Every structure is written in structure tokens, then in C-alpha cells.
Short mmCIF file of C-alpha atoms in Angstrom, two decimals:
data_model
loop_
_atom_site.label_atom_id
_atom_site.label_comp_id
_atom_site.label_asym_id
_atom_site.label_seq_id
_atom_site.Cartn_x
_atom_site.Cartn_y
_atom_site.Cartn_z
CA UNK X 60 -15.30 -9.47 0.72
CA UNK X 61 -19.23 -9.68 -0.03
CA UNK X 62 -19.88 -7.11 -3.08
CA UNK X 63 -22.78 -5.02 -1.69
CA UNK X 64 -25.04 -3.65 -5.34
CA UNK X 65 -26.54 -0.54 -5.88
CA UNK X 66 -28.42 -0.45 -8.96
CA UNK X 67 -27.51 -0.95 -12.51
CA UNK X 68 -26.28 -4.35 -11.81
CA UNK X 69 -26.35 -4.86 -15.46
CA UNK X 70 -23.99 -2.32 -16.41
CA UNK X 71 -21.60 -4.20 -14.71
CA UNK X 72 -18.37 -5.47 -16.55
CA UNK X 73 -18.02 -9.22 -16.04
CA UNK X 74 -15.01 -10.22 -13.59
CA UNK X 75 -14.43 -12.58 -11.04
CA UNK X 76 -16.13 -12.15 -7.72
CA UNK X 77 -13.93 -10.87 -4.71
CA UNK X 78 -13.51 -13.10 -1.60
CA UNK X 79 -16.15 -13.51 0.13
CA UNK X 80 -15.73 -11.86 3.94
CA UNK X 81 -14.92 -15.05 5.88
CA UNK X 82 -12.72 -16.21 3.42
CA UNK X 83 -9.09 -14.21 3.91
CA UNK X 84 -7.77 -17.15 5.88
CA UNK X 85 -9.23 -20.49 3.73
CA UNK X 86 -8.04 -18.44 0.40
CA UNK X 87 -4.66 -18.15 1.93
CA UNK X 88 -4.24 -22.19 1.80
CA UNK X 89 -0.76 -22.11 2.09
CA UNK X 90 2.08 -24.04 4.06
CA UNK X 91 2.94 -22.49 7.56
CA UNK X 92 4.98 -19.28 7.69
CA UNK X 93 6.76 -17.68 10.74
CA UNK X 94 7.45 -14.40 10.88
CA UNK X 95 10.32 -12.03 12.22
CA UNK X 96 9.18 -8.77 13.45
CA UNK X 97 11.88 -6.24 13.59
CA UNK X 98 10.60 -2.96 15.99
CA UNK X 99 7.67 -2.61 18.01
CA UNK X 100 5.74 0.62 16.71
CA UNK X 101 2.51 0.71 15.25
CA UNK X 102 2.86 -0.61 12.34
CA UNK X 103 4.27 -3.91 13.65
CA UNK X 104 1.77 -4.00 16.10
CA UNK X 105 -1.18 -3.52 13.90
CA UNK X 106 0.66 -6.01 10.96
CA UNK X 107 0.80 -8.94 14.12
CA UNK X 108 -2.63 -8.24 15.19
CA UNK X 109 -3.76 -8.84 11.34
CA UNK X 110 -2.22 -12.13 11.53
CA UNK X 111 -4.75 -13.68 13.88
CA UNK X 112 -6.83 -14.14 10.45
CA UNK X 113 -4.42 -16.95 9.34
CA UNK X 114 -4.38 -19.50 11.13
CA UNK X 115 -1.30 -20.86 9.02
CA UNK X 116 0.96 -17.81 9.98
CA UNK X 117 2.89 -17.14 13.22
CA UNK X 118 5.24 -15.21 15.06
CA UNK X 119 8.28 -16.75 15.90
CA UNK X 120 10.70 -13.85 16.84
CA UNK X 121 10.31 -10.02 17.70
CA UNK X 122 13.00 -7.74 17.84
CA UNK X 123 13.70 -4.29 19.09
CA UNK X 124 16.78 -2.20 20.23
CA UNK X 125 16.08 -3.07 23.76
CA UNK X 126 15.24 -6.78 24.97
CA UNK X 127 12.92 -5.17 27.53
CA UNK X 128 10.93 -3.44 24.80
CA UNK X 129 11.26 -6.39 22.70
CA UNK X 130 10.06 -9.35 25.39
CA UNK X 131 6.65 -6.98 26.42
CA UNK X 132 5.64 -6.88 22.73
CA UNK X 133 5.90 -10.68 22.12
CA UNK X 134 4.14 -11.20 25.81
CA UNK X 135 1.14 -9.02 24.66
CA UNK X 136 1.06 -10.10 21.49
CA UNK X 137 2.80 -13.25 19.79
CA UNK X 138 1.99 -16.52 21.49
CA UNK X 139 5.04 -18.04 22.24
CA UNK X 140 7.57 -15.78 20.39
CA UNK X 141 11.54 -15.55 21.08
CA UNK X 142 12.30 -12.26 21.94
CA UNK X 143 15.29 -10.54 21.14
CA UNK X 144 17.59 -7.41 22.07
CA UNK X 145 18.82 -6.84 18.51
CA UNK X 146 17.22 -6.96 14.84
CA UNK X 147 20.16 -9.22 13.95
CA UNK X 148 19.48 -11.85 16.00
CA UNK X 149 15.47 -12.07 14.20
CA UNK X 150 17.30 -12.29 11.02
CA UNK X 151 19.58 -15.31 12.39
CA UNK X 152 17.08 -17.04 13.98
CA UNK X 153 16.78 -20.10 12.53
CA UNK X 154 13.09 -20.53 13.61
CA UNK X 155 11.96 -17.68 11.50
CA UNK X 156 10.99 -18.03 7.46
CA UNK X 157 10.08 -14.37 6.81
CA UNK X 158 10.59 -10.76 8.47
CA UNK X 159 8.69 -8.11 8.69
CA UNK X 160 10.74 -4.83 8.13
CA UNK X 161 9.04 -1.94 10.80
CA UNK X 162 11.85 -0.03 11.53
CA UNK X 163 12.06 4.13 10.82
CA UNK X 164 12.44 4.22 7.55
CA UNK X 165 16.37 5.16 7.10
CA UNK X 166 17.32 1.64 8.23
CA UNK X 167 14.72 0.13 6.15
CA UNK X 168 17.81 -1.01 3.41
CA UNK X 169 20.46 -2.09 5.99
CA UNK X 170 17.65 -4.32 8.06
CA UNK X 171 16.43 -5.52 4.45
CA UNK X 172 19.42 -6.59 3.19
CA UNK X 173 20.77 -8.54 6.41
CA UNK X 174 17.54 -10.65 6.51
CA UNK X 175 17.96 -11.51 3.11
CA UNK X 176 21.32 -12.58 3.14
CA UNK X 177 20.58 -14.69 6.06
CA UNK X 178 18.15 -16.28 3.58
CA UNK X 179 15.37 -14.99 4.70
CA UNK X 180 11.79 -13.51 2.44
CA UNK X 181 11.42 -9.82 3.86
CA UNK X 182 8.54 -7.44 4.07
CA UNK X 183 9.32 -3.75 4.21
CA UNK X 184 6.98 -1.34 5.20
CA UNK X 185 6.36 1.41 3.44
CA UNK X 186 8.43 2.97 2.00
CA UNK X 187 11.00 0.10 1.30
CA UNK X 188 13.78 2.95 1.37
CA UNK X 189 14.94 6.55 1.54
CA UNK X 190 15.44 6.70 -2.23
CA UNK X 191 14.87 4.50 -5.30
CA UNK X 192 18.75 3.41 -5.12
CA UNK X 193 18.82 2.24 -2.12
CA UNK X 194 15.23 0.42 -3.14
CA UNK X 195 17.21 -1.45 -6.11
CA UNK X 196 19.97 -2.42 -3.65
CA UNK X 197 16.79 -4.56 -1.56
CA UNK X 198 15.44 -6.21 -4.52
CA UNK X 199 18.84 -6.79 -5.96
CA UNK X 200 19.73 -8.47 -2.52
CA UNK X 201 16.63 -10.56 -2.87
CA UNK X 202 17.70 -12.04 -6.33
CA UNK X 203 20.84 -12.99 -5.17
CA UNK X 204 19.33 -14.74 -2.46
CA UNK X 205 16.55 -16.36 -4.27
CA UNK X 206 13.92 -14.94 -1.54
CA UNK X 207 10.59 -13.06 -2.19
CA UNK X 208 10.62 -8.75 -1.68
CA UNK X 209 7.37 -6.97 -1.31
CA UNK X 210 7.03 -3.06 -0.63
CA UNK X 211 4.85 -3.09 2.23
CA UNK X 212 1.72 -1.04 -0.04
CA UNK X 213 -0.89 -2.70 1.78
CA UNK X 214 -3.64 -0.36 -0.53
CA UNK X 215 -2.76 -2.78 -3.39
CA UNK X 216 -4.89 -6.08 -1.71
CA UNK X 217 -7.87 -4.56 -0.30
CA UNK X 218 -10.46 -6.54 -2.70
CA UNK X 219 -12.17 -3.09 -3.27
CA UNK X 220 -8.74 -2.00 -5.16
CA UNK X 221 -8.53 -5.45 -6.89
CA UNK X 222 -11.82 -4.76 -8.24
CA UNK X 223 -10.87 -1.32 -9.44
CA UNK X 224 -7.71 -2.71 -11.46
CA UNK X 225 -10.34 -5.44 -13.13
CA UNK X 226 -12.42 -2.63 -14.13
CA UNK X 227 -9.28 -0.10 -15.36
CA UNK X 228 -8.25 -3.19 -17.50
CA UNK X 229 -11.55 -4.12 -19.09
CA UNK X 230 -11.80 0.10 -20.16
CA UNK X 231 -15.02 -0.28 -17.95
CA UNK X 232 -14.58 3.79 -18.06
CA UNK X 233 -13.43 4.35 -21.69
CA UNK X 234 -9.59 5.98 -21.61
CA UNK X 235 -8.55 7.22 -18.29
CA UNK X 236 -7.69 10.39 -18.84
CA UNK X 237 -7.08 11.82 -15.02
CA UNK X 238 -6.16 10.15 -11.60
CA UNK X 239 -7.43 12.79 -8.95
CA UNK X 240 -6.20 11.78 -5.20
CA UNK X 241 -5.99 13.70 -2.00
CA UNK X 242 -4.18 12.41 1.27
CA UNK X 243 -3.92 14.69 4.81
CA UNK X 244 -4.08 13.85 8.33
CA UNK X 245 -4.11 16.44 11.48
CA UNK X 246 -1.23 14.62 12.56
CA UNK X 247 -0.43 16.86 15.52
CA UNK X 248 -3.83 15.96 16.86
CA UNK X 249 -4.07 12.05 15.68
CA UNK X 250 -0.42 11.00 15.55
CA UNK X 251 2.58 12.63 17.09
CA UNK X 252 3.68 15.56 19.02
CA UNK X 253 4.80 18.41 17.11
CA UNK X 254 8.00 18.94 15.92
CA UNK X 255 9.48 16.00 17.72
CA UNK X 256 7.41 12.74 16.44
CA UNK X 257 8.92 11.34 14.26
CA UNK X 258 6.26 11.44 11.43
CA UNK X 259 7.61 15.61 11.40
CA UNK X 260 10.90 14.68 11.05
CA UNK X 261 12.70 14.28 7.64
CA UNK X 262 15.96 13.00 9.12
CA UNK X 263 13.62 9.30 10.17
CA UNK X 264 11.65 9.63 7.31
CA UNK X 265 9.05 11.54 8.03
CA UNK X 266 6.79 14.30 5.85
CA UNK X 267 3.76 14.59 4.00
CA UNK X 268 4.99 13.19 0.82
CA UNK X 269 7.74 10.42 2.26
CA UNK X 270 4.21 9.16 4.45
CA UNK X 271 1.61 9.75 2.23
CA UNK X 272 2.77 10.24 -0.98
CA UNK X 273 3.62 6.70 -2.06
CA UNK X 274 -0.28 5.79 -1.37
CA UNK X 275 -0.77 8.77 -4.00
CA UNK X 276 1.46 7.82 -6.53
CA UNK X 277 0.53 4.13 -6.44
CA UNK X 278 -2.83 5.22 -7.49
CA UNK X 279 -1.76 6.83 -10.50
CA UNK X 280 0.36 4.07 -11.53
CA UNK X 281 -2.60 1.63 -10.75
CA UNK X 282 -3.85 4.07 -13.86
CA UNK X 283 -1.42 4.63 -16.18
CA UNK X 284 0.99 2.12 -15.35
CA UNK X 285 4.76 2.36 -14.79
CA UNK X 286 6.41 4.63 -17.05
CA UNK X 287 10.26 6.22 -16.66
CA UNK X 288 9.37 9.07 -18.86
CA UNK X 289 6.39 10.21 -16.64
CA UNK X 290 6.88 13.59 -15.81
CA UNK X 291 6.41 15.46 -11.91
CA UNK X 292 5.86 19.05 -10.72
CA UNK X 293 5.04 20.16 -7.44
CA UNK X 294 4.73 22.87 -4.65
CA UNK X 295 4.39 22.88 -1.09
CA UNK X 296 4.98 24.26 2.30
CA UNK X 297 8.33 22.87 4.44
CA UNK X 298 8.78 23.19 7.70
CA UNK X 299 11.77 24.82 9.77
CA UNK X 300 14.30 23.28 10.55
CA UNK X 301 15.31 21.87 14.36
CA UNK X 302 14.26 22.52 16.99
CA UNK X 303 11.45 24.85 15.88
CA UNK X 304 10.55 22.47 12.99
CA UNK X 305 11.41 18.97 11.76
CA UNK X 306 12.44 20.37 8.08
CA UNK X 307 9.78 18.14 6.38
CA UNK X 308 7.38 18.77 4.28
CA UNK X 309 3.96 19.78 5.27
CA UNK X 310 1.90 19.79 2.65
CA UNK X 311 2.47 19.41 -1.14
CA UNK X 312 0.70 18.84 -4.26
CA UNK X 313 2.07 17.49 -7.54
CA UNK X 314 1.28 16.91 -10.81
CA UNK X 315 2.55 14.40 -13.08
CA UNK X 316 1.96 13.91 -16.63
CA UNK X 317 2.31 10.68 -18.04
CA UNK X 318 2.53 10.38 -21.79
CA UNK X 319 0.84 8.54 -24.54
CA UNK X 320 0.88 5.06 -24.67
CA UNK X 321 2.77 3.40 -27.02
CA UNK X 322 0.67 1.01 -29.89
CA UNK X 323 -0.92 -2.03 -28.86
CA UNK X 324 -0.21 -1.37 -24.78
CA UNK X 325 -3.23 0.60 -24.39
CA UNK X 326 -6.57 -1.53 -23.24
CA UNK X 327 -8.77 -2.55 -25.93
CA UNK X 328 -11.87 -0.22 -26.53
CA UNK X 329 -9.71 3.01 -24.51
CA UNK X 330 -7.70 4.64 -27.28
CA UNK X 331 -7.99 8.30 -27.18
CA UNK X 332 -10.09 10.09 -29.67
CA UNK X 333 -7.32 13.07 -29.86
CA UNK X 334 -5.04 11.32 -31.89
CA UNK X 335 -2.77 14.26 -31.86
CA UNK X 336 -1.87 13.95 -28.04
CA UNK X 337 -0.75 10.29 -28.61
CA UNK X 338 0.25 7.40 -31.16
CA UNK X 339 -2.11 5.69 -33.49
CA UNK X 340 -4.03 2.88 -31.90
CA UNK X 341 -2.70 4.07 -28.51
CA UNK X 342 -3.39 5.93 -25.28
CA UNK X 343 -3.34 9.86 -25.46
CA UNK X 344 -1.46 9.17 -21.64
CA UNK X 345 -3.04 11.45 -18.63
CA UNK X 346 -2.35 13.14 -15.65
CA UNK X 347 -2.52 12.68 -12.07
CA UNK X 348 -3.19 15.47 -9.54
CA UNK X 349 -2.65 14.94 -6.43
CA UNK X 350 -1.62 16.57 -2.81
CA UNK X 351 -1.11 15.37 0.91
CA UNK X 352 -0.76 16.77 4.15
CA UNK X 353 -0.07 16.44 7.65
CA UNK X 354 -2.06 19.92 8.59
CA UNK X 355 -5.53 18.61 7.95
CA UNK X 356 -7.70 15.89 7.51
CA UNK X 357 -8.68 15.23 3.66
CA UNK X 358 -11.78 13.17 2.77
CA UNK X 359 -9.37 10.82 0.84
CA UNK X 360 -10.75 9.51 -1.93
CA UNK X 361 -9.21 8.43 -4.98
CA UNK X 362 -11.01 9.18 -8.45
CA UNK X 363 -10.11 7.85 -12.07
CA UNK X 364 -11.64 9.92 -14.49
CA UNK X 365 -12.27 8.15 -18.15
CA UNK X 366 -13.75 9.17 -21.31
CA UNK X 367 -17.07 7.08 -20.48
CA UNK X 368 -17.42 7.61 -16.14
CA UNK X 369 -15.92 7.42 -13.26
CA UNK X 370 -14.08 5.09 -10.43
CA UNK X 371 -14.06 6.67 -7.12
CA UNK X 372 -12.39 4.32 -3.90
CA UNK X 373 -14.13 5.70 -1.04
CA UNK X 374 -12.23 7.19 2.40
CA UNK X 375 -10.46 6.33 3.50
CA UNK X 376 -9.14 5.17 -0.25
CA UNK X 377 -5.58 3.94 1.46
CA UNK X 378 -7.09 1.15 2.77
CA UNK X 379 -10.75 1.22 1.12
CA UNK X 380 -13.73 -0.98 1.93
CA UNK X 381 -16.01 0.50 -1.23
CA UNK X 382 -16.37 2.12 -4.70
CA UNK X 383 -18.51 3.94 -6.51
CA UNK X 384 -18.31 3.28 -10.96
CA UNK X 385 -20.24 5.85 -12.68
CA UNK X 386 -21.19 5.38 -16.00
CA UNK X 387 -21.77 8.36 -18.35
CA UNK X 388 -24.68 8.70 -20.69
CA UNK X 389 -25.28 10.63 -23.92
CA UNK X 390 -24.91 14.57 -23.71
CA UNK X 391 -23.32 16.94 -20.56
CA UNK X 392 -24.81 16.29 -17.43
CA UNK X 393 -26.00 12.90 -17.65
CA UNK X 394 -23.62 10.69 -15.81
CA UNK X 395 -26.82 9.21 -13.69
CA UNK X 396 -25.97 5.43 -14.00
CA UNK X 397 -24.20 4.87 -11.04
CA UNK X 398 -23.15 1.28 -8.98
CA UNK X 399 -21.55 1.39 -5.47
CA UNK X 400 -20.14 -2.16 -4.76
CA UNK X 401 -18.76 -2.61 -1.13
CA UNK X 402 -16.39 -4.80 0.27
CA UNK X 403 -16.95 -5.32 4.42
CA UNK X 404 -13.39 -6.00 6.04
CA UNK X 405 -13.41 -9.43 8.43
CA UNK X 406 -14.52 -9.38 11.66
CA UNK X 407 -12.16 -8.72 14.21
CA UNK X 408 -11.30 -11.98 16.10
CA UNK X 409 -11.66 -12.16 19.99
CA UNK X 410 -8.32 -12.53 20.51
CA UNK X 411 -7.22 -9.28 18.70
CA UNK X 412 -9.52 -7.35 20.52
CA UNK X 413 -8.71 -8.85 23.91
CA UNK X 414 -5.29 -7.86 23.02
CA UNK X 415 -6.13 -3.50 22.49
CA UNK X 416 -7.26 -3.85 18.65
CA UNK X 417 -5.35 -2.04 16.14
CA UNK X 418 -4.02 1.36 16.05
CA UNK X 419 -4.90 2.28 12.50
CA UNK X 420 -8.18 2.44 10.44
CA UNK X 421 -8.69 -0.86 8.45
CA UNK X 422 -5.49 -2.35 9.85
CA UNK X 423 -7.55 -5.17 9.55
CA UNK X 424 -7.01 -5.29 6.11
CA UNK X 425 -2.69 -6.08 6.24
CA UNK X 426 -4.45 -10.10 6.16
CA UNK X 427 -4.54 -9.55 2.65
CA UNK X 428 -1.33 -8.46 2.12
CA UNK X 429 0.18 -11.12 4.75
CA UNK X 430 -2.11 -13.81 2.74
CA UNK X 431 -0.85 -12.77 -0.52
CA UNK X 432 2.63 -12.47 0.60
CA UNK X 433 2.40 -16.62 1.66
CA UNK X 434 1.13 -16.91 -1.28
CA UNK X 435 3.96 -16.03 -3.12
CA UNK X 436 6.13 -17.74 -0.56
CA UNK X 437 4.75 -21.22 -1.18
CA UNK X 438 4.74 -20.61 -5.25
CA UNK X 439 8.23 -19.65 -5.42
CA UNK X 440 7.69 -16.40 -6.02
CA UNK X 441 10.37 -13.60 -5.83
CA UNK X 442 7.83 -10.40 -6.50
CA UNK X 443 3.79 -10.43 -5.88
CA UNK X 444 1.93 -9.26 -8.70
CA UNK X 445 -0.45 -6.78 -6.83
CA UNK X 446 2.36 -4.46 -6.71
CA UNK X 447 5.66 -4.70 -8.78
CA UNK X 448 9.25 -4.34 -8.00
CA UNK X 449 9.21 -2.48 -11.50
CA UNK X 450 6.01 -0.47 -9.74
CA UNK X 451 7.47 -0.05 -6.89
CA UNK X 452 10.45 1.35 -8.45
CA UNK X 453 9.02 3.78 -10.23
CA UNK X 454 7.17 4.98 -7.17
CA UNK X 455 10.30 5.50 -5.48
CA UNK X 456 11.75 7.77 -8.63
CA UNK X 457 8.32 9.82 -8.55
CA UNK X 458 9.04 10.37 -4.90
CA UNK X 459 12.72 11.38 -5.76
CA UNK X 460 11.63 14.22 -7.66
CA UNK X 461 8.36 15.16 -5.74
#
């Protein structure tokens, strides 16, 4: 995406430019890769729209629990797809090189684990699973098979969060010393009937932290990195159980404390100038703060506070298109030097909006993730490096306890 400037160009930590906008599909130069869709909600449909940006990338089977369901989908949307009746039959289909996991998120590991053992790469949405055991099961699965996992955390390829890891790394902000992030939607306005959509219900996954947490926590370990002795406290409203209520949460916040890091794996120029909170030549660690919500509609940024500015990802920051650094001067008060650098999404082909658009702000964006994924694919990859199995992992074990 084109980097839109600001002012204080100069200040500017020297990285590699981001993509330019019309490059998604000539940066993903990759061989041909057909996809397996398994279920027809949003998600799916908003993942298969995205793929009208590579050229290189088809759909080859979609399946659903019903053939009827499964057959209108690949009519409206996948040129020449096989449809199928079952999610087994994608993951046997001999025609496919890759599935896309968009099932409710209970049957995320048994769907996962079939299409890898029919040798398969797999794509799980987000979250990959219920809990971080059954998470270790996929990726365990995918080792065995010698086939490429990725977490579906889409958040990670947007070029405007690339840009923010390059500037985290070279301590553009001194030592981060606070993640702040905020995530709520009026979902009984914008998404789903209340109690009975699914996104209220905690029995298929839904809830304000199972949805929208993981976009939270990623953002803190984009920060401070993964770390199994990072600590977690949190409160929050549930709801009742069935049939008045879905027994899900809400709306929580949590905050976790990560510690100091140890010498030598803290970035060069950020060590902490309270060595008593952490150990010499290291990090004085951080915390994160962070809520989300399915009551109300946040602004949703995502801020990372450092000992010399500021990073903010602009709403909505899942899926962000700009950021703001903001360098601080000498004295209170006099954080003045500030650059916004933005980072337009593609423009929608024709064809996608011939075919209803996308459901989702900035679905758009899942090209990235889709490119990167081929990426990986053609290397012989097993993880992508935008976001960890060790990452996603420890996202999983936050969520446990949140």
C-alpha cells in the first residue's frame, strides 16, 4: 500500500517501503493454489471474495452441511467450483491443495485435523480452536503431515501492521512500556439477533473475548512478544444462560503484565531506565490493558506507548489502513512531532462487486493473508512468520485464562 506522509518525514526510522496498492497480486508470484472452503458464512464468503486479487489462486471445492447450501455458494461465487454436501468430501478432493477452515468454531480442530491428514495445507479462522490444547493438537497434525498451519489473524498482514512491527523492532519509540487496545461492536444491531446468533452463544464459540479478544491479545504480543510467564487479570459482565441469554461473555477487560525481558532479547537502544523492574541490559517488561465488547461500538484503536512516543493503528485497528508515530520531545507536554503514514486497501475488482461485495469492513484486506499464506506454500513452509504457531499459542493460553 502507498505510504501517505504527514510531516516530519525525517524523523522517520529507515525500513523497507510497504507494497505499493496495485501490487497484492504481482507480490504474491507464486505457483497456482486451489482452495477448499469448508461452510458458507461470512467469513468464507468475504475470504473467497478477497481472492479475486490473485489471479494465481482459485476455488476448487466448497463445502457445507447441506449440498443445496453448498452448490448456491460456489454458483454465486467460485467460478467453476465442485460443490459438496459434506466437509469431508473438500478435504478428499483430490483437486484441492489447501482449505480454508470457516466452520463455528468448536469443530474448528476436528475439520483441521481431517484436511491435514488427507495431506492437505489448512487455514483456520480465527480462533484455530476452543482452547490452546486442542490448538497444539492442529499444529501437531500439521507436522506430521508435512503441510503449512496458519491461525486465520488476518490483523497480522495489513501493511499498516507490518510497518508497526518494523518500527517496534528498530525502538522507533524508546521501550514500550504499555499496549492500550479497545475492541466492541453493537452486535445486536450490526451482527446477530439476540440471544440466539451465534456470536451470543458460548456453546459455538461465541463472546466478547472468544471474538474479539484474540485481535487484543495479538496486539500485545506484537509488543512484548510471546512469553509463558505473562501474567492475566480480568472482569466482566456474562450473560444468562439459555434461553434468556447465550451464557457468554459480554464485555470484559483484562490486564496482563508481562515481565522483564531477559539480557540481550530486548531491542537495541529500548532498555528500561528502572533497572529495578527488570534485568541488566534488558527490558523492564510492560503491560497491556485492554477490553472488548459486544454492547457497544468502541473507536478501536490500538496504542503502544514507549519511553520516547507513541504508535497508534487507527479504527478500525483489526484490520487497519493507517498509523499515527508520535515522537516525544524534551520536557511534559511536548510530544508535537507527529507522522501519520497511510496505507489505501486495493480497489475492489468488478467482479467482487458484481457478486454483493464483502460483508465485513476491510475484508478486502484477507489478500494479504491469502498472498502470504501461498507464499509459504510454494517455499515449503510449515508456519508464516507474520504470526507464529509459538504466537499463536500463547494467544490461545491468554484466552484460557481471560
Amino acid at each position: 500500500a502507498t505510504q501517505q506522509h504527514k510531516s516530519m518525514d525525517s524523523e522517520m526510522p529507515k525500513s523497507k517501503r510497504p507494497r505499493s496498492e496495485g501490487d497484492v497480486a504481482a507480490d504474491a508470484d507464486h505457483p497456482p493454489l486451489r482452495w477448499g472452503i469448508l461452510a458458507c458464512g461470512k467469513a468464507s464468503h468475504d475470504f473467497v471474495q478477497s481472492l479475486h486479487l490473485l489471479p494465481s489462486q482459485s476455488v476448487a471445492a466448497v463445502g457445507a452441511r447441506k449440498h443445496a447450501d453448498a452448490q448456491a455458494f460456489a454458483t454465486q461465487y467460485c467460478d467453476g467450483a465442485q460443490a459438496f454436501g459434506s466437509y469431508a468430501e473438500v478435504a478428499e478432493c483430490a483437486a484441492v491443495d489447501a482449505v480454508y477452515v470457516g466452520t463455528l468454531h468448536p469443530w474448528h480442530r476436528d475439520h483441521a485435523i481431517m484436511a491435514l491428514e488427507q495431506g492437505k495445507h489448512v487455514l483456520v479462522e480465527k480462533p484455530i480452536a476452543m482452547n490452546r490444547a486442542d490448538a497444539a493438537a492442529i499444529y501437531a497434525a500439521g507436522a506430521r503431515a508435512g503441510r503449512l498451519v496458519l491461525e486465520g489473524m488476518w490483523t497480522r498482514f495489513f501493511p499498516a501492521v507490518v510497518k508497526t512491527r518494523e518500527l517496534l523492532a528498530q525502538s522507533a519509540i524508546g521501550h514500550l512500556a504499555e499496549v492500550k487496545g479497545s475492541f466492541g461492536v453493537d452486535a445486536a444491531s450490526d451482527i446477530g439477533t439476540y440471544p440466539t446468533d451465534t456470536v451470543f452463544q458460548k456453546a459455538l464459540g461465541g463472546g466478547a473475548v472468544t471474538l474479539l479478544g484474540p485481535y487484543l491479545i495479538q496486539a500485545a504480543l506484537l509488543g512484548f512478544g510471546t512469553c509463558a510467564s505473562a501474567r492475566l487479570a480480568a472482569s466482566g459482565l456474562m450473560d444468562g444462560a439459555p434461553p434468556d441469554g447465550g451464557s457468554a461473555e459480554l464485555a470484559s477487560a483484562a490486564t496482563l503484565r508481562f515481565p522483564p525481558a531477559p539480557t540481550g532479547e530486548q531491542a537495541a537502544g529500548a532498555a528500561s531506565v528502572f533497572p529495578g523492574l527488570g534485568h541488566a541490559g534488558g527490558g523492564a517488561g510492560g503491560l497491556a490493558v485492554l477490553s472488548c465488547s459486544l454492547l457497544a461500538e468502541s473507536a478501536e484503536e490500538v496504542c503502544f506507548v514507549g519511553t520516547r512516543g507513541t504508535i497508534t493503528l487507527h479504527p478500525p485497528a483489526h484490520c487497519p489502513t493507517a498509523l499515527t508515530l508520535r515522537l516525544k520531545g524534551e520536557g511534559r507536554g511536548t510530544a508535537s512531532r507527529q507522522t501519520e503514514l497511510a496505507f489505501p486497501l486495493p480497489a475492489e475488482p468488478g467482479v467482487v462487486t458484481q457478486r454483493g461485495g464483502f460483508v465485513m469492513p476491510n475484508s478486502i484486506g484477507f489478500a494479504f493473508e491469502a498472498a502470504a499464506f501461498a507464499r509459504a506454500v510454494a517455499a515449503g513452509r510449515l508456519e508464516c512468520a507474520e504470526w507464529t504457531h509459538a504466537e499463536s499459542l500463547g494467544c490461545l493460553e491468554l484466552l484460557d485464562e481471560w
